[in-house]
């Protein structure tokens, strides 16, 4: 089953490159505890899922790169080609209108509709290359400006045109301190739109990744490249080819026993249905043993409630609203976003 990755904006393109690089590196790494035959099947599964036909023996990523200026896309194309291990194929780049600034509303209401046909045509061509297409993996920033608005617009179009295919959005939760003064506005607009059009949101907090770099990896001067590589490793392990398995591992003490506790789950869902185990004998990357947990939990309640609260405080004083209304995002759109996300918070609090 093949996945088409859509990389949006500077954030999405830089992380997307690191993800593909991690996946290719993993497929060429040690085979761990599996046999040579199992390892070959693993490599074939990974390549079929994320890479299309080879060109001169080099796999081509199943990806579409979209940005408002060519600089970042050209850098990623060059880095992939220079690796000699893989390369990009289709990509789209449309120069941003001068004077629009880094504006969510411009990305969603102007830039997206203006280039909708071109972007969707390139995505369609990439989908048509897949023998067995399963869905989209969309990488984007949550709090950025034009790229986040464009990402919400593209995801909505994918839902309209590929309603039966999975759409998973990987979004980066902004730093609590923040660098963009309107990041809370951008965040609530992005989240509320994706909540309606995406099948799953895979969230990563910049603050949490920063702590991993500082405390676990002991990196003194942490760069965005360091953060993106940690993100790529986590995402690569999530997408590692696996098979369904019973929770029965050959340990003296089963480390998964704790997940059978009914207290961990909502009352209307039994542990056997709430917790699924997928495994493989094949090691991931350079690690002999590794585990990854993807959970749908109340973890997001506190940070989401905090962002909604900060955005509401700004909205109540009408701060910076004109930056959005001049490109077609009205106050009613903000109110709809607040209502939608407040319902999400309430639903998760009642689990």
Tab-separated table of N, CA, C and O in Angstrom, residues 212-223 226 230:
chain	number	residue	atom	x	y	z
A	212	UNK	N	14.216	16.740	24.331
A	212	UNK	CA	14.897	15.504	23.938
A	212	UNK	C	16.303	15.823	23.447
A	212	UNK	O	17.279	15.160	23.816
A	213	UNK	N	16.407	16.856	22.619
A	213	UNK	CA	17.722	17.253	22.098
A	213	UNK	C	18.656	17.689	23.226
A	213	UNK	O	19.850	17.352	23.235
A	214	UNK	N	18.113	18.433	24.191
A	214	UNK	CA	18.939	18.988	25.260
A	214	UNK	C	19.304	17.960	26.315
A	214	UNK	O	20.472	17.834	26.712
A	215	UNK	N	18.312	17.193	26.791
A	215	UNK	CA	18.522	16.318	27.944
A	215	UNK	C	18.945	14.898	27.577
A	215	UNK	O	19.757	14.283	28.274
A	216	UNK	N	18.385	14.356	26.515
A	216	UNK	CA	18.714	12.978	26.141
A	216	UNK	C	19.886	12.891	25.175
A	216	UNK	O	20.678	11.953	25.227
A	217	UNK	N	19.987	13.873	24.290
A	217	UNK	CA	21.052	13.851	23.284
A	217	UNK	C	22.209	14.780	23.627
A	217	UNK	O	23.230	14.777	22.951
A	218	UNK	N	22.009	15.579	24.676
A	218	UNK	CA	23.060	16.462	25.191
A	218	UNK	C	23.608	17.406	24.115
A	218	UNK	O	24.819	17.647	24.038
A	219	UNK	N	22.715	17.949	23.290
A	219	UNK	CA	23.118	18.906	22.265
A	219	UNK	C	23.135	20.298	22.889
A	219	UNK	O	22.140	20.735	23.472
A	220	UNK	N	24.238	20.987	22.793
A	220	UNK	CA	24.394	22.285	23.444
A	220	UNK	C	23.724	23.409	22.644
A	220	UNK	O	22.982	24.217	23.189
A	221	UNK	N	24.023	23.479	21.362
A	221	UNK	CA	23.434	24.491	20.497
A	221	UNK	C	22.412	23.806	19.581
A	221	UNK	O	22.766	23.258	18.545
A	222	UNK	N	21.154	23.826	19.976
A	222	UNK	CA	20.118	23.079	19.265
A	222	UNK	C	19.632	23.877	18.055
A	222	UNK	O	19.220	25.029	18.181
A	223	UNK	N	19.703	23.239	16.895
A	223	UNK	CA	19.254	23.877	15.659
A	223	UNK	C	17.946	23.238	15.196
A	223	UNK	O	17.533	22.187	15.693
A	226	UNK	N	18.528	19.741	14.057
A	226	UNK	CA	18.528	18.733	15.118
A	226	UNK	C	17.098	18.308	15.457
A	226	UNK	O	16.801	17.114	15.593
A	230	UNK	N	15.166	14.511	14.898
A	230	UNK	CA	14.472	13.756	15.947
A	230	UNK	C	13.039	13.463	15.508
A	230	UNK	O	12.539	12.334	15.669
